[in-house]
XYZ file of C-alpha atoms in Angstrom:
685
model
C 27.109 -62.274 -9.122
C 29.303 -64.654 -11.032
C 26.822 -67.353 -11.014
C 24.173 -64.829 -12.243
C 26.181 -64.058 -15.150
C 26.888 -67.528 -15.955
C 23.128 -68.498 -15.844
C 21.855 -65.520 -17.794
C 24.395 -64.698 -19.986
C 25.389 -67.840 -22.022
C 25.644 -65.866 -25.223
C 28.551 -63.977 -24.032
C 30.556 -67.302 -23.893
C 30.328 -67.549 -27.776
C 32.944 -65.941 -30.091
C 30.139 -63.658 -31.345
C 29.040 -62.798 -27.890
C 32.440 -61.574 -26.883
C 32.938 -59.742 -30.170
C 29.797 -57.841 -29.708
C 30.396 -57.128 -26.034
C 33.885 -55.704 -27.090
C 32.295 -53.558 -29.793
C 29.766 -52.054 -27.514
C 32.302 -51.259 -24.914
C 34.597 -49.814 -27.369
C 31.879 -47.787 -28.980
C 30.803 -46.381 -25.313
C 34.115 -45.132 -24.348
C 34.913 -43.511 -27.647
C 31.695 -41.668 -27.671
C 32.399 -40.536 -24.005
C 35.936 -39.279 -25.226
C 34.147 -37.391 -28.117
C 31.646 -35.721 -25.642
C 34.330 -34.989 -22.971
C 37.669 -34.645 -24.592
C 37.139 -33.034 -28.074
C 35.332 -29.856 -29.105
C 33.717 -31.117 -32.368
C 30.640 -28.738 -32.621
C 28.057 -31.403 -33.519
C 24.868 -29.321 -34.156
C 21.522 -30.538 -35.288
C 20.101 -34.128 -35.271
C 22.138 -35.271 -38.293
C 25.541 -34.483 -36.970
C 24.529 -35.651 -33.442
C 23.461 -38.951 -35.000
C 26.580 -39.490 -37.038
C 28.819 -38.528 -34.086
C 26.950 -41.280 -32.036
C 27.376 -44.207 -34.645
C 30.529 -43.293 -36.082
C 32.941 -45.589 -33.690
C 30.826 -48.523 -34.971
C 31.525 -49.311 -38.594
C 35.268 -48.933 -38.272
C 35.229 -51.227 -34.997
C 33.293 -53.880 -36.874
C 35.856 -53.946 -39.694
C 38.882 -53.740 -37.438
C 37.952 -55.910 -34.409
C 36.198 -58.289 -37.057
C 39.760 -59.148 -38.403
C 40.133 -61.586 -35.304
C 36.870 -63.536 -36.358
C 38.984 -64.980 -39.144
C 41.116 -66.862 -36.645
C 40.644 -69.815 -34.391
C 40.412 -70.273 -30.681
C 42.362 -68.171 -28.092
C 44.055 -66.604 -31.041
C 40.957 -64.659 -31.991
C 40.413 -63.609 -28.295
C 44.193 -62.507 -28.075
C 43.872 -60.367 -31.279
C 40.570 -58.562 -30.186
C 42.444 -57.551 -27.125
C 45.533 -56.541 -28.946
C 43.525 -54.415 -31.283
C 41.666 -52.989 -28.495
C 44.842 -51.951 -26.881
C 46.138 -50.177 -30.020
C 42.805 -48.459 -30.833
C 42.846 -47.163 -27.159
C 46.246 -45.855 -27.361
C 45.211 -44.004 -30.659
C 42.311 -42.433 -28.655
C 44.772 -41.710 -25.716
C 47.179 -39.890 -27.820
C 44.644 -37.883 -29.404
C 43.163 -36.799 -26.340
C 46.618 -35.461 -25.162
C 47.464 -33.802 -28.342
C 43.991 -32.206 -28.788
C 44.160 -30.969 -25.210
C 46.836 -28.661 -26.127
C 46.888 -28.189 -29.804
C 42.961 -28.322 -30.491
C 43.581 -30.655 -33.458
C 44.373 -34.410 -33.940
C 47.397 -36.089 -34.679
C 48.578 -36.632 -38.174
C 51.247 -38.661 -39.708
C 53.252 -35.609 -40.615
C 53.263 -34.672 -36.790
C 54.315 -38.128 -35.912
C 56.893 -38.533 -38.271
C 58.377 -35.070 -36.872
C 57.955 -36.103 -33.389
C 61.441 -37.195 -33.045
C 62.763 -33.770 -33.532
C 61.234 -32.712 -30.232
C 62.907 -35.415 -28.116
C 62.550 -35.760 -24.603
C 61.019 -32.074 -24.362
C 57.573 -33.219 -26.045
C 57.446 -36.155 -23.338
C 57.908 -33.756 -20.658
C 55.205 -31.657 -22.003
C 52.875 -34.654 -22.335
C 53.637 -35.648 -18.990
C 52.309 -32.240 -17.585
C 49.043 -32.613 -19.347
C 48.211 -36.137 -18.618
C 45.494 -36.672 -16.079
C 44.692 -39.792 -14.188
C 41.263 -39.870 -15.835
C 42.654 -40.105 -19.228
C 43.369 -43.792 -18.542
C 39.586 -44.301 -18.462
C 40.099 -45.151 -22.303
C 41.616 -48.579 -21.166
C 38.779 -49.327 -18.764
C 36.927 -51.638 -21.105
C 40.155 -53.766 -21.555
C 40.491 -54.079 -17.907
C 36.707 -55.310 -17.489
C 37.214 -57.926 -20.433
C 40.504 -59.125 -18.863
C 38.809 -59.538 -15.465
C 35.707 -61.269 -16.995
C 38.298 -63.786 -18.777
C 40.615 -64.221 -15.831
C 37.565 -64.975 -13.482
C 35.893 -67.185 -16.067
C 32.717 -65.198 -16.015
C 33.536 -65.344 -19.993
C 34.887 -68.528 -21.282
C 36.821 -68.933 -24.370
C 34.844 -70.290 -27.239
C 37.024 -72.958 -29.006
C 34.538 -73.788 -31.621
C 35.667 -72.539 -35.202
C 33.641 -69.251 -36.385
C 32.325 -69.746 -39.786
C 34.139 -67.725 -42.291
C 31.033 -66.602 -44.188
C 29.785 -64.902 -41.047
C 33.042 -63.068 -40.508
C 32.926 -61.896 -43.924
C 29.242 -60.846 -43.591
C 30.426 -58.446 -40.623
C 33.346 -57.230 -42.785
C 30.756 -56.544 -45.496
C 28.401 -54.922 -43.016
C 31.141 -52.599 -41.804
C 31.657 -51.404 -45.308
C 28.208 -50.740 -46.073
C 27.741 -48.884 -42.649
C 30.615 -46.888 -43.675
C 29.446 -45.860 -47.118
C 26.087 -45.139 -45.565
C 27.693 -42.700 -43.111
C 29.743 -40.921 -45.518
C 26.563 -40.593 -47.740
C 24.768 -39.037 -44.738
C 27.816 -36.794 -43.948
C 28.299 -35.596 -47.370
C 24.478 -34.884 -47.750
C 24.982 -32.545 -44.590
C 28.368 -31.307 -45.464
C 29.001 -31.259 -49.256
C 32.467 -31.828 -50.243
C 33.473 -32.988 -46.871
C 36.733 -34.710 -47.960
C 37.368 -32.327 -50.821
C 36.757 -28.693 -49.399
C 37.254 -28.794 -45.835
C 40.565 -27.804 -44.169
C 39.474 -28.732 -40.514
C 40.041 -32.068 -39.265
C 37.389 -31.683 -36.601
C 34.862 -32.170 -39.316
C 36.038 -35.368 -40.399
C 36.198 -36.923 -36.925
C 32.750 -35.431 -36.253
C 31.315 -36.934 -39.291
C 33.239 -40.212 -39.854
C 35.177 -41.028 -36.637
C 38.842 -41.125 -35.638
C 39.921 -44.218 -37.520
C 38.395 -42.786 -40.619
C 40.247 -39.786 -39.977
C 43.459 -41.661 -39.771
C 42.781 -43.617 -42.972
C 42.099 -40.186 -44.749
C 45.322 -38.668 -43.374
C 47.316 -41.582 -44.381
C 45.665 -41.186 -47.969
C 46.532 -37.455 -47.983
C 50.235 -38.347 -46.940
C 50.669 -40.634 -49.679
C 49.016 -38.217 -52.294
C 51.306 -35.551 -51.013
C 54.333 -37.626 -51.640
C 53.072 -38.473 -55.405
C 52.253 -35.042 -55.923
C 56.007 -33.947 -56.079
C 56.745 -36.798 -58.394
C 53.987 -35.730 -60.973
C 54.483 -32.094 -60.681
C 55.929 -30.216 -63.659
C 56.618 -26.480 -64.687
C 53.262 -25.994 -66.144
C 51.824 -26.223 -62.482
C 53.280 -22.789 -61.590
C 50.992 -21.017 -64.232
C 47.959 -20.924 -62.022
C 50.132 -19.665 -59.097
C 51.802 -17.038 -60.910
C 48.458 -15.695 -62.479
C 46.978 -15.567 -58.896
C 49.750 -13.747 -57.530
C 49.811 -11.369 -60.424
C 46.080 -10.525 -59.804
C 46.438 -9.980 -56.112
C 49.876 -8.079 -56.024
C 49.518 -4.755 -54.558
C 51.735 -1.584 -54.806
C 53.805 -0.554 -51.939
C 53.109 2.691 -49.937
C 55.638 5.229 -51.058
C 55.462 6.805 -47.662
C 57.304 3.740 -46.223
C 59.092 2.003 -49.199
C 62.845 1.908 -48.684
C 62.654 4.007 -45.663
C 64.887 1.619 -43.620
C 67.132 0.561 -46.775
C 70.446 -0.892 -45.603
C 69.476 -1.239 -41.820
C 70.319 -4.281 -39.825
C 67.124 -6.610 -39.210
C 66.692 -8.283 -35.964
C 63.575 -10.707 -35.949
C 62.751 -11.539 -32.248
C 60.483 -14.594 -32.036
C 58.340 -14.067 -29.062
C 57.506 -17.623 -28.169
C 53.661 -18.280 -27.701
C 53.036 -14.664 -26.981
C 49.432 -13.465 -27.554
C 48.219 -9.886 -28.299
C 46.049 -9.867 -25.270
C 49.249 -9.572 -23.003
C 49.974 -6.139 -24.217
C 49.001 -3.773 -21.632
C 47.777 -6.591 -19.556
C 47.793 -6.268 -15.744
C 47.856 -8.765 -12.857
C 47.073 -7.483 -9.336
C 47.807 -3.699 -10.996
C 51.096 -4.674 -12.390
C 52.032 -4.752 -16.109
C 52.947 -8.292 -17.321
C 55.192 -6.735 -20.011
C 56.205 -3.248 -19.370
C 59.043 -3.235 -21.938
C 57.105 -4.612 -24.691
C 54.140 -2.267 -23.951
C 56.575 0.765 -24.217
C 58.011 -0.562 -27.197
C 54.596 -1.271 -28.730
C 53.440 2.266 -28.257
C 56.526 3.894 -29.153
C 56.225 6.792 -31.744
C 59.010 4.736 -33.644
C 57.270 1.516 -33.712
C 54.742 0.695 -36.327
C 52.289 -1.937 -34.308
C 49.471 -3.952 -35.652
C 46.551 -4.607 -33.335
C 44.565 -6.779 -35.798
C 47.338 -9.184 -36.639
C 46.634 -12.947 -36.400
C 48.584 -16.107 -36.120
C 47.850 -18.334 -38.911
C 49.504 -21.581 -37.843
C 48.221 -25.441 -37.765
C 49.991 -28.477 -36.538
C 53.435 -27.125 -37.246
C 52.938 -24.294 -34.665
C 56.293 -22.549 -34.580
C 57.505 -24.053 -37.936
C 54.329 -22.802 -39.609
C 54.994 -19.304 -38.227
C 58.486 -19.408 -39.496
C 57.381 -20.695 -43.013
C 54.905 -17.873 -43.365
C 57.239 -15.261 -41.827
C 60.148 -15.845 -44.107
C 58.669 -17.273 -47.427
C 55.043 -16.095 -47.478
C 54.089 -19.522 -47.942
C 51.407 -21.070 -45.609
C 52.091 -24.133 -43.249
C 50.397 -27.290 -44.122
C 46.923 -28.518 -43.161
C 48.816 -31.719 -41.669
C 52.210 -31.937 -40.181
C 54.994 -29.440 -40.501
C 56.454 -28.336 -43.781
C 59.848 -27.588 -42.311
C 59.888 -31.206 -41.236
C 58.632 -32.784 -44.147
C 59.685 -30.616 -47.078
C 62.578 -28.480 -45.461
C 65.400 -30.649 -46.726
C 64.436 -31.509 -50.112
C 62.385 -28.546 -51.385
C 63.427 -25.153 -53.174
C 62.694 -21.956 -51.464
C 62.945 -18.284 -52.115
C 63.215 -17.234 -48.352
C 63.950 -13.991 -46.820
C 67.715 -15.036 -45.817
C 68.273 -15.887 -49.562
C 66.667 -12.753 -50.936
C 68.371 -10.390 -48.530
C 71.710 -12.042 -49.106
C 71.556 -12.159 -52.966
C 69.601 -8.693 -53.283
C 70.986 -6.479 -50.570
C 74.518 -8.283 -49.328
C 73.108 -9.170 -45.913
C 74.836 -11.394 -43.660
C 72.097 -13.864 -42.523
C 71.906 -15.840 -39.046
C 69.540 -17.437 -36.919
C 69.740 -18.188 -33.072
C 68.108 -20.874 -31.141
C 69.041 -22.135 -27.655
C 67.892 -25.943 -28.413
C 69.142 -28.691 -30.597
C 69.353 -27.793 -34.333
C 67.192 -30.813 -35.295
C 64.247 -29.314 -33.561
C 61.690 -28.838 -36.591
C 64.340 -29.990 -38.878
C 65.874 -26.426 -38.757
C 69.405 -27.640 -39.365
C 68.460 -28.608 -42.852
C 65.552 -26.489 -43.434
C 67.727 -23.088 -42.757
C 70.322 -24.329 -45.171
C 67.369 -24.448 -47.838
C 66.206 -20.968 -47.059
C 69.770 -19.558 -47.275
C 70.923 -18.810 -43.682
C 74.800 -18.565 -43.465
C 74.865 -19.274 -39.818
C 72.769 -21.197 -37.391
C 73.760 -20.781 -33.891
C 72.073 -23.805 -32.029
C 72.645 -25.534 -28.704
C 76.330 -26.376 -29.576
C 77.155 -22.863 -29.590
C 76.068 -22.254 -26.186
C 77.578 -23.051 -22.742
C 75.302 -24.915 -20.530
C 75.344 -25.681 -16.831
C 72.814 -27.016 -14.524
C 69.868 -24.600 -14.122
C 70.590 -22.874 -17.439
C 67.738 -24.689 -19.432
C 64.207 -24.944 -18.864
C 61.361 -26.621 -20.949
C 62.720 -26.625 -24.559
C 66.004 -24.934 -24.206
C 68.273 -22.244 -22.836
C 66.339 -19.501 -20.670
C 65.923 -16.368 -22.543
C 68.160 -14.102 -20.279
C 70.939 -16.550 -20.807
C 70.054 -17.183 -24.207
C 70.391 -13.421 -25.222
C 73.510 -12.859 -23.089
C 75.241 -15.586 -24.842
C 74.126 -14.659 -28.380
C 75.613 -11.425 -28.107
C 79.111 -12.509 -28.668
C 78.069 -13.864 -32.054
C 75.994 -10.865 -33.059
C 78.671 -8.527 -32.376
C 80.741 -10.557 -34.959
C 78.245 -10.362 -37.884
C 79.420 -8.293 -40.632
C 76.605 -5.549 -41.452
C 73.994 -5.278 -42.644
C 72.796 -8.419 -41.381
C 69.527 -10.331 -40.973
C 69.364 -12.116 -37.739
C 66.391 -14.101 -36.094
C 66.443 -14.999 -32.319
C 63.910 -17.683 -31.259
C 62.919 -17.205 -27.377
C 61.944 -20.335 -25.797
C 61.060 -19.601 -22.034
C 57.518 -18.626 -22.577
C 56.781 -21.971 -24.141
C 54.218 -24.614 -22.547
C 54.249 -25.621 -19.893
C 55.402 -22.372 -18.683
C 57.974 -23.544 -16.099
C 60.235 -21.179 -14.339
C 62.403 -21.712 -11.218
C 61.400 -19.590 -8.041
C 64.674 -17.494 -8.448
C 63.594 -16.193 -11.705
C 59.888 -15.700 -10.894
C 59.015 -12.163 -9.442
C 55.529 -11.897 -10.837
C 52.163 -13.071 -9.486
C 50.133 -15.791 -11.440
C 46.719 -15.306 -12.585
C 44.165 -16.932 -10.527
C 41.825 -18.801 -12.957
C 42.214 -22.199 -11.154
C 43.841 -23.588 -14.446
C 47.049 -24.829 -13.830
C 48.257 -24.652 -17.290
C 47.117 -21.141 -17.804
C 47.919 -19.422 -14.601
C 51.956 -19.582 -14.879
C 51.775 -18.042 -18.443
C 52.071 -14.566 -17.261
C 54.921 -15.256 -15.226
C 57.129 -16.717 -18.161
C 55.834 -13.821 -20.372
C 57.154 -11.264 -17.815
C 60.395 -13.097 -17.613
C 60.565 -12.880 -21.608
C 59.793 -9.159 -21.252
C 62.787 -8.675 -18.812
C 64.997 -10.630 -21.225
C 63.815 -8.344 -24.012
C 64.646 -5.244 -22.044
C 68.093 -6.415 -21.336
C 68.791 -7.185 -24.960
C 67.513 -3.670 -26.230
C 69.914 -2.162 -23.642
C 72.788 -4.110 -25.158
C 71.982 -2.977 -28.795
C 72.256 0.509 -27.418
C 75.410 -0.019 -25.797
C 76.987 -1.977 -28.630
C 76.080 0.690 -31.396
C 73.335 -1.570 -33.123
C 70.104 0.024 -32.003
C 70.202 3.112 -34.318
C 71.174 1.325 -37.319
C 68.675 -1.616 -36.908
C 65.103 -2.570 -37.735
C 63.913 -4.594 -34.761
C 60.822 -6.810 -35.501
C 59.220 -8.403 -32.712
C 56.344 -10.907 -33.265
C 54.178 -13.763 -31.647
C 54.348 -16.836 -33.364
C 51.118 -18.636 -32.072
C 48.742 -19.007 -29.303
C 49.967 -19.836 -25.661
C 46.607 -20.838 -24.411
C 44.512 -23.090 -26.537
C 41.076 -22.942 -27.099
C 40.562 -25.945 -24.786
C 40.954 -23.759 -21.863
C 37.580 -21.717 -22.237
C 36.729 -21.006 -18.612
C 40.243 -19.626 -18.117
C 40.076 -17.473 -21.263
C 36.881 -16.041 -20.223
C 38.344 -15.026 -16.881
C 41.401 -13.408 -18.456
C 39.254 -11.578 -20.956
C 36.910 -10.614 -18.144
C 33.798 -12.222 -19.726
C 31.238 -14.688 -18.307
C 31.811 -17.253 -21.189
C 33.614 -17.050 -24.508
C 32.223 -17.758 -28.119
C 33.754 -19.085 -31.049
C 34.055 -15.415 -32.306
C 35.932 -14.568 -29.153
C 38.373 -17.480 -29.565
C 39.057 -16.369 -33.138
C 39.924 -12.795 -31.829
C 42.022 -14.666 -29.305
C 44.144 -15.806 -31.941
C 45.898 -12.335 -32.374
C 49.464 -12.060 -31.588
C 51.569 -8.830 -31.534
C 53.743 -7.672 -34.677
C 56.030 -4.670 -34.127
C 58.423 -2.969 -36.201
C 60.918 -0.444 -34.795
C 63.368 1.624 -36.159
C 64.983 4.997 -35.315
C 63.146 7.608 -37.256
C 60.490 5.424 -38.416
C 56.928 7.050 -38.432
C 55.221 4.656 -36.076
C 51.844 4.354 -34.450
C 49.048 1.537 -34.223
C 48.023 0.285 -37.595
C 44.595 -1.333 -37.566
C 44.793 -3.239 -40.884
C 43.925 -6.752 -40.795
C 46.715 -9.126 -41.561
C 48.764 -12.160 -40.392
C 52.127 -13.918 -40.556
C 51.661 -14.534 -44.278
C 52.029 -10.652 -44.813
C 55.453 -10.190 -43.022
C 57.836 -10.860 -45.680
C 56.606 -8.563 -48.429
C 56.046 -5.703 -45.773
C 59.706 -6.022 -44.475
C 60.989 -6.226 -47.873
C 59.224 -2.996 -49.034
C 60.459 -1.262 -45.859
C 64.036 -2.124 -47.036
C 63.467 -1.186 -50.511
C 64.409 -4.722 -51.798
C 62.587 -5.710 -54.983
C 60.126 -8.384 -54.514
C 57.932 -8.391 -57.397
C 58.989 -11.477 -58.958
C 59.574 -13.832 -55.938
C 56.471 -16.011 -55.027
C 54.813 -14.581 -51.961
C 51.185 -15.036 -51.061
C 50.969 -12.288 -48.553
C 50.801 -8.469 -49.019
C 52.479 -5.495 -47.543
C 50.509 -4.403 -44.433
C 51.335 -0.803 -45.255
C 49.939 -1.019 -48.781
C 46.720 1.223 -49.134
C 44.879 -1.178 -51.465
C 45.670 -4.558 -49.815
C 43.248 -7.420 -49.321
C 42.395 -7.396 -45.634
C 40.866 -10.869 -45.583
C 42.886 -13.242 -43.034
C 42.808 -16.914 -43.884
C 43.136 -19.429 -41.044
C 44.481 -22.777 -41.969
C 41.394 -24.676 -41.439
C 39.611 -22.491 -44.039
C 37.658 -20.030 -41.419
C 38.703 -16.308 -42.059
C 38.407 -12.887 -40.507
C 37.966 -9.449 -42.530
C 37.290 -6.140 -41.344
C 33.626 -6.823 -41.765
C 32.908 -10.624 -41.608
C 34.436 -13.421 -39.453
C 33.394 -16.930 -40.654
C 34.046 -19.773 -38.181
C 32.586 -23.131 -39.512
C 29.493 -22.316 -41.061
C 28.745 -19.188 -38.925
C 29.165 -15.737 -39.892
C 29.883 -12.970 -37.439
C 29.861 -9.155 -37.595
C 33.695 -8.470 -36.820
C 32.922 -5.367 -35.191
C 30.224 -6.401 -32.906
C 30.866 -10.141 -32.728
C 27.107 -10.889 -33.327
C 25.970 -13.703 -35.365
C 24.733 -12.450 -38.670
C 21.670 -13.727 -40.578
C 22.936 -12.971 -44.234
C 20.990 -11.435 -46.965
C 21.498 -12.596 -50.440
C 24.035 -9.794 -51.174
C 25.843 -10.642 -48.026
C 25.945 -14.390 -48.811
C 27.621 -13.548 -52.234
C 30.284 -11.374 -50.616
C 31.297 -13.979 -48.082
C 31.301 -16.715 -50.596
C 33.743 -14.563 -52.657
C 35.859 -14.159 -49.444
C 35.719 -17.863 -48.834
C 36.890 -18.481 -52.374
C 39.635 -16.120 -51.937
C 40.872 -17.971 -48.853
C 40.257 -21.490 -50.295
C 42.172 -20.522 -53.555
C 45.271 -19.045 -51.748
C 45.556 -21.934 -49.205
C 45.301 -24.596 -51.842
C 47.697 -22.853 -54.334
C 50.337 -22.315 -51.581
C 49.987 -26.006 -50.595
C 50.477 -26.812 -54.289
C 53.653 -25.009 -54.326
C 55.022 -26.946 -51.218
C 53.581 -30.381 -52.139
C 54.770 -30.158 -55.654
C 57.946 -28.441 -54.764
C 57.001 -26.121 -57.610
C 59.746 -23.304 -56.963
C 62.279 -25.653 -58.394
C 60.651 -24.730 -62.074
C 60.573 -21.156 -61.378
C 63.532 -18.598 -61.371
C 62.939 -14.903 -60.509
C 65.022 -12.513 -62.158
C 68.280 -12.123 -60.390
C 67.500 -14.853 -57.889
C 69.852 -17.713 -57.568
C 68.813 -21.132 -56.366
C 70.255 -21.793 -52.963
C 73.423 -24.012 -52.744
C 72.785 -25.838 -49.646
C 76.146 -27.516 -49.801
C 77.970 -24.094 -49.345
C 76.701 -23.924 -45.615
C 77.908 -25.633 -42.712
C 76.645 -25.064 -39.235
C 79.469 -27.080 -37.449
C 81.035 -25.004 -34.819
C 84.780 -24.882 -35.933
C 84.269 -24.333 -39.806
C 81.412 -21.900 -39.222
C 83.301 -19.815 -36.827
C 86.199 -19.791 -39.104
C 84.058 -18.625 -41.966
C 82.670 -15.973 -39.760
C 86.151 -14.715 -38.568
C 86.989 -14.608 -42.421
C 84.104 -12.534 -43.338
C 84.403 -10.243 -40.476
C 88.178 -9.778 -41.391
C 87.309 -9.249 -45.093
C 84.374 -6.795 -44.500
C 85.263 -4.896 -41.431
C 81.704 -3.827 -40.733
C 80.925 -5.753 -37.636
C 80.040 -4.067 -34.396
C 83.225 -5.658 -32.807
C 85.429 -4.110 -35.407
C 83.721 -0.911 -35.352
C 84.335 -0.946 -31.327
C 88.132 -1.464 -32.013
C 87.625 -5.300 -31.181
C 86.625 -4.392 -27.662
C 83.759 -6.947 -26.731
C 80.756 -5.133 -25.225
C 79.654 -6.498 -21.948
C 76.109 -7.669 -21.766
C 74.366 -6.918 -18.589
C 71.847 -9.276 -17.213
C 70.363 -10.064 -13.790
C 69.982 -13.668 -14.592
C 70.817 -15.164 -11.173
C 72.465 -18.279 -12.863
C 75.293 -16.088 -14.095
C 76.076 -14.616 -10.752
């Protein structure tokens, strides 16, 4: 076989021959990855053709660099470039598998925040066949080592190398021309990275993302106060009046924000083998004193949980790439819920999280938001078996948080972030008393088990609140931050939903997460209005009777009667009571059927799209330009981050002093007797 190659493939022993073989092998594996690992949605001959050829132009440019060098160095450079390029594909395959998106520089910059936990998650989703992306490198090394291919020591003419460089740019421009003709404004109007990869390729996406990242940095430097005019004009035009039946009904009450990690709406009332996955949350959801929203969507992008927190407490969207908390949480000015409630209504503000404080840059961002206290991992006692995945197990987290909660002067605003129901949905046998689903998907099937554990943890916490005397005087808000099962698990999702297969419309509906507001005496019920996480802050402030007409908020009170019910997704898609738009396809929201639009319907959909595009771009402008530094609402003072410390000893001393001065904490009201927290967590027995 080796002699056959030597006799018939002498061309490959030239520098150009090896270069072309490298390009062909690299192109082939990239195209296979496109088709098998990513859901790019190429439709029609133009999109299919562009997807087929788009690995070539960038490959000619990048690998062509090696042609400018002599002898063995040229071959070594081609191999090194191939390793780097293959690793970029490999990393995106793993990231896309769970997040349905491509890596960005923002995400890579913030990856240090997640530490070893991210590595553990990646290990769970890596398959042996993923290493196929390195197969061409192995083939080329074998061919070189066995001398089937011999290194050509002759110099390569510079004009030929330059011609290949020119050719690569020419192909790129031609490709972009075809892409822009098929999708007008590809790089200016789209919020979806899938489009850029589909039309242009992974390397071009990386270059565009790098350009965007640099542009974002420059935006802040060039921003000025006049940039706020268009933002304020838009907000004034879209501001709605609160519902008089609910405005101020919960005035002065404590607020608990219970962050239900990765918890999706379909889990409510869902059963496995005839057993309710979340019996406590089901009862809570259907309580006559709970306002529950069944058309409430997560609107996160790459920032996942951090995007949800940004929307929930600022009514600002997360960014199209990366995490706003990681990139802008330290330097930007915010008008967040903790600062508003502290300044406007005298609330004590605290966040609870059973992991390291640097995760998503919380230790810095929370100061910018006005959190007076942040109880993170250093405040909790850890032993072997206490943690799983990304931090303390939920039962242990709630149990240890209780001693801090009862010391908070009332009224207080307290956010508790659960963690156990986070991918990869790990739970030891002694805590697992619920059957897994049987979809055959190892990622999906344990999901109901960790969700059930979360439900048990929530039940224990509610019991504690009643026992300590906080339940009746508190508004308890529970919400799911984002999906737990990504769209890349379509067969399993279909089984969970009882369908033979799922459509893009089904997947859009699968983005629903629960949002529940419970308070003693509150007129509850299931509300069918369409909304999302961007709408939480104005809803809560209106219920508390806290004036919020001057602060910058892109959401609208979910209880307002004249609100806009168009829910914007970060990629520019949207859902409304009548129309759901996914990519270029419009569905009837009630039936899920694809619509052939009339002229009047096209006009309506275009207006909805314009609304979505406008609010996303204006919100981005606020964050990128740090525009809130130029705007001071009446009565609102810029947060002084230097006044906060989250170090254990000084923070606890500050809390003790506040408790002594105000004498409104649950501990003081219970005659300084600590209330026992009851939990069946086996680790604590």
